[in-house]
Amino acid sequence: MANQSTVTEFLLMGFSDDHDMQILYFSMFLVIYLTALIGNFLLGVAVILNQHLHAPMYFFLVHLSYSDVCFISTTIPKAMATSLTNNREISYVGCAAQIFSVFTCAGTELALLTVMAYDRYVAICHPLQYTLMMNWNACLQMAAASWISSLFHALLHTTLTFRLNFCKSNIIEQFFCDVPHLQNISCTDTRINQILIFVLALITDTFCSGFIFISYGYIFSVVLKVPSVQGRYKAFSTCAPHLIVFSLFLISALFAYMRPQSLSSHTWDLLSAVLYTVFPPLLNPLIYSFRNKDIQKAMWRMLKT
C-alpha cells in the first residue's frame, strides 16, 4: 500500500485463531454486551420514570449511561462479529468512525464525571445555594458542553490520525481501531501526532482529574466536620459511587496508555483495551445500583410492575 489513497481496509487481530476459542470469546462478549445494555437501560429508565430522581445528579447519570452504551457499542459488536465469522476486515471509513466514536465516548465520560464531581461539591459544600447554582439551565449547558467538547476533541484526533499515510502494513494489532496501533503501521513520521496527542491528553486529563480531586478534597474536609455519624455516612454514600466509577475509568485508561514497556505485548494490549473500553460501561450501572438506595428502590418498583 503505497499511500493513504490506496488503503481501502484494515485487518483487526482477534483474540484467537482457534475456532472453538472464537466461539467462546463470542459468547463471553455477548453476555458482557447484553449485561451492559440492560444495566444502563434499566438505570436510565428508572431515573426517567421516577419523579423523585429528577435531580441534577441523576440527570448527569442518565447521560453517563447513554455514553456508556455508545462506548461499548463502538467496539464489542465488531469484536463479536470477528469472532463469529472470522472476518477481520474493517473499512477505512469504518476504522475512522470507530476512532471518532471511541474518543467521543471516552471524552464525554471524563467530562461528565468532572461535572458530577462539581455537582457533589456544590451539594455538600454549598447546600443552601445548590438549587440556584445547579438549576436546570446550568445542567443542560454543562451536559451539552461535555458532548460538544468531546465531539471536537474526537474530530481533532481522528483528523490527525488519518492525515497519515499507511504503507507498512494494514494489520492492526488490536480488536478495534486504536490510534497507537495505527501510528505503528504508518509510513509517515508520527512524532508531531504523538506530541499533539500527548499534550492534549495531558491538558485534558490533568484539568479533569485535578478538578475532581480538588472537589473531593473540599468535600471530605466538610464531611469530616459533620458531628453526626449518620450525616457523614449519608454524605459519603452519595459520593462513593461517583468516586469508584471515576477511579475505575482513570485506572483502566492509565493502564491502557501509560503502562511500562515491560508490559507491552499483544496479550497485554488486548487486556488493557478490554479494561478501558468494556469494564467501565459494564460496571458503572452496577456500582450506582448497589451503592444508591434510591436507584435500587426505583428499579425494584419498575421491575415489579
Phi, psi and omega in degrees: 000108190286320181209180186299325185294337181271350181282121178245344181198160173239164177245122179271138177275125179278191182273338181196152175265350180283131185298316180296320178292325177297319177295321178296314179296321177300315180296317179297314180294324179296315179297315180298316183295314180295321178298316179295317179297312182295316180299312180290325178295313180297320179298314180295316181294320179300320179291317183293321186277345182253116185299323183288352176263005179279072180229160183308317182302316182282333174299313178290329179294322176297318177297321178296319179297318178295319177298320179297319179298315178296320183299308184287334179285345179287327188245318189293314179304319178294321178296321178294318179297321178297316180293323184281320185256347185061020176266106185268003185284141170221133185292163179301315180293320179297323178294317178297319179296323180294316178297316179300317181292318180298313180293323178297311183291318179295317179295319179295319179299314180295319180295318180294321177296326177292316178296321179294328175294320177296320178300315179293324179298313180295318183297324185264321184271334180225060185298327182289337180256008187299310182296331179283315184283327182249049175287168187294328177296317178295320180296317179297319179295319180291320178294316179296319179297323179298314182288314185293315179297323179291323177297316178293321178298316180293320179298320179296313180295320180295318179296316179299321183289317187266014165274351179282156172262141181242112182221349179289313183194164174246016181265120178261120183280057181198165181271001172210167180288119182232139187302311181303323181286328175291324176295326180294330183259010179273144176261007175264150175296119185260010183299318179297316178301315182296320179294314181297316179297318180296316181295315179298316180295320180297315181295311183295309184293321180296316180297308184294312180296317179298318178298316180295315181295320178295318179301316181286335173298313176295319181299311182295323180295326178283316183296320181294342178272352179290125184290330184278130177296319179296322178294319177296318180296318180296319179294315180295323183294330178283337181266333187303312180302315180297318181293322178294315180298316179297317180297319178298314181295315183293315182295316180294322179291318178297320179294326181290322189244346185239010182289156182293159181298332179297339179256018180263105177206172182299318181294314180293326177297316179295316181297314181294324179293322177296316178301321187281319187260342187249314186297312180303310179297331180284317189269336183305309180295328179293318180297313181292327180290317182288329187263351184239111184292327179296319179290321177302312180297318181296319179293317180298317178298320181292319182288332180284334183281000000 
